[in-house]
C-alpha atoms as one frame of an Amber mdcrd trajectory, in Angstrom:
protein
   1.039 -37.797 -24.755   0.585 -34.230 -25.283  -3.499 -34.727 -25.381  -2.896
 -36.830 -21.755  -0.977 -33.373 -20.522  -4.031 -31.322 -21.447  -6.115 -33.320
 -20.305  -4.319 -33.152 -16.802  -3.920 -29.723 -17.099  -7.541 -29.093 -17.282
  -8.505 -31.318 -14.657  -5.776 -29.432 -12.050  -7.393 -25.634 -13.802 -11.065
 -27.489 -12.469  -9.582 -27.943  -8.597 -10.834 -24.916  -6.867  -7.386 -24.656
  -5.378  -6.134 -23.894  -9.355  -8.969 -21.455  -9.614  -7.932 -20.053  -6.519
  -4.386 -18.981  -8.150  -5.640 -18.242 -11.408  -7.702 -15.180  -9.723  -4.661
 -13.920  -7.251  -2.765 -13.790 -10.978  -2.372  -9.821 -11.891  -0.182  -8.108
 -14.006  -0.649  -4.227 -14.712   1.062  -2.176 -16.727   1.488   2.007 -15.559
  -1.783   3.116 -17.541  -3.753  -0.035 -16.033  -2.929   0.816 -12.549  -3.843
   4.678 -14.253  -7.321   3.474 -15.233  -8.141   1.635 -11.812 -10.664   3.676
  -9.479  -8.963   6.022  -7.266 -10.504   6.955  -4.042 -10.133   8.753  -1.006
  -9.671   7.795   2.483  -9.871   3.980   2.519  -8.507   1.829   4.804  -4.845
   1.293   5.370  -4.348   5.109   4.865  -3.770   8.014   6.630  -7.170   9.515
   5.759  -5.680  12.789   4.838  -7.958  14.875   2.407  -6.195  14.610  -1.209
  -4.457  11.469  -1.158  -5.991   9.523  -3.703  -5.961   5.752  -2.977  -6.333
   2.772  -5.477  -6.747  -1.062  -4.069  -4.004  -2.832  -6.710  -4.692  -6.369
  -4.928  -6.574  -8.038  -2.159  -8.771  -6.429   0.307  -7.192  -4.008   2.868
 -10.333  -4.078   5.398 -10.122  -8.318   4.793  -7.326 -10.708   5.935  -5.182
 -11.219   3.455  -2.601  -9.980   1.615  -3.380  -6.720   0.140  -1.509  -3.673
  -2.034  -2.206  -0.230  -2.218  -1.213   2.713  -4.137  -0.978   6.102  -2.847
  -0.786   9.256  -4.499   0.105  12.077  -2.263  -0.689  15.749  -3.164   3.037
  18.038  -3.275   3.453  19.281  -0.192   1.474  16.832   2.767   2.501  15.869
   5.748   1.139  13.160   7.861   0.797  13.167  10.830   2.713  10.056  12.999
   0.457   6.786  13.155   0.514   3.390  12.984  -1.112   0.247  11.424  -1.549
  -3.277  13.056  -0.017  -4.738  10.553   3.442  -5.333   8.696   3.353  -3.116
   6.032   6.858  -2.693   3.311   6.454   0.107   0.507   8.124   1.156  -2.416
   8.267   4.765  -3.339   7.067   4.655  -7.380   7.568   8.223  -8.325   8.120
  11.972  -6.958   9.799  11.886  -3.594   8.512  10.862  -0.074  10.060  11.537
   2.925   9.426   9.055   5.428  10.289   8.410   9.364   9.617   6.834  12.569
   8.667   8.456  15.383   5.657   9.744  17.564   5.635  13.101  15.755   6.387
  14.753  12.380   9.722  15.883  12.378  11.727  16.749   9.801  14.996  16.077
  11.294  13.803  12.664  11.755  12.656  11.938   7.705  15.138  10.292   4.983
  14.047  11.075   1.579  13.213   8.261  -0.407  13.259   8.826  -4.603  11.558
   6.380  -6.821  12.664   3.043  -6.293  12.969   3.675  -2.912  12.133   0.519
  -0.563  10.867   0.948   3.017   9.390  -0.423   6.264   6.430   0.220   8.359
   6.254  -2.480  10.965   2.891  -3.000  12.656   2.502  -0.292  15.962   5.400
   1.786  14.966   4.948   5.066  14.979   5.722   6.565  11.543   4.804   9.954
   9.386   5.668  11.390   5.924   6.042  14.220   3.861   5.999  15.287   0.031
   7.624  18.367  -1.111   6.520  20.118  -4.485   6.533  17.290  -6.532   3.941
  14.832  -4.360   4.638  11.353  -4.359   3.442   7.809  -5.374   4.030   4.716
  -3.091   2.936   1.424  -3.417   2.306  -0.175   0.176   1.483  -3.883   0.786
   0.765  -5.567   3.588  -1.873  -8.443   5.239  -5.128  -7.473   6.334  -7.080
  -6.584   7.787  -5.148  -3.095   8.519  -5.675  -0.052  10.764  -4.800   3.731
  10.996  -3.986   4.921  14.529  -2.788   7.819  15.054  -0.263   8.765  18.339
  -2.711  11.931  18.774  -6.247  11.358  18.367  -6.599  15.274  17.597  -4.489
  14.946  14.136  -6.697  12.112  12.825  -8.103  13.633   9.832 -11.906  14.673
  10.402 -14.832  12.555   7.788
């Protein structure tokens, strides 16, 4: 019976749907997700120099489901934009002060610690800050994903 299973089980492994699955199946540890290439500006960001951006999953510029780590410099603020997609975070480490609204206002932020789980809903208007510490956030979301910001003029410059 056993040799029957295996048999099965390698026959299902063959369907491309099985191979499919097999190849969305991740699991990183901290110093994995440390070793990945970081890069700059990439989509799904805010395209601010310094924030250093690592694709964890998917393809942000694709459709599909996609996740992104950010790591954001101490003291950065972003200016308010939006994505056209539903996007949910969690802040990793450092703190991140987040909020909705058409500009960057500090009255409007709550700061989020690690652990920290939050919301950016496709075309609301949203910004954030780091104070000395910087921040890391993990941000997922389905592709393919945009940056627009409120005022053209505080889009970061290539």
């Amino acid at each position: 019976m056993s040799r029957r299973l295996a048999l099965v089980a390698a026959a299902l492994l063959a369907l491309p749907g099985a191979a499919l699955a097999q190849e969305r199946q991740l699991r990183l540890t901290p110093s994995e997700v440390a070793a990945l290439t970081a890069g700059g500006a990439t989509a799904g960001t805010s395209g601010v120099a310094g924030i250093r951006t690592t694709v964890l999953y998917g393809d942000p510029t694709k459709a599909g489901p996609y996740t992104i780590a950010l790591r954001v410099p101490p003291n950065m603020r972003i200016a308010a934009h939006s994505h056209r997609d539903d996007r949910t975070a969690v802040v990793v480490s450092g703190v991140w002060k987040f909020g909705y609204g058409r500009r960057a206002d500090a009255a409007l932020v709550k700061t989020l610690p690690p652990g920290s789980f939050y919301s950016e809903p496709a075309g609301v208007d949203h910004f954030a800050m780091t104070g000395p510490e910087g921040a890391s956030v993990y941000i997922s979301g389905f592709g393919p994903t945009s940056t627009d910001y409120v005022e053209a003029a505080n889009a970061p410059k290539p």
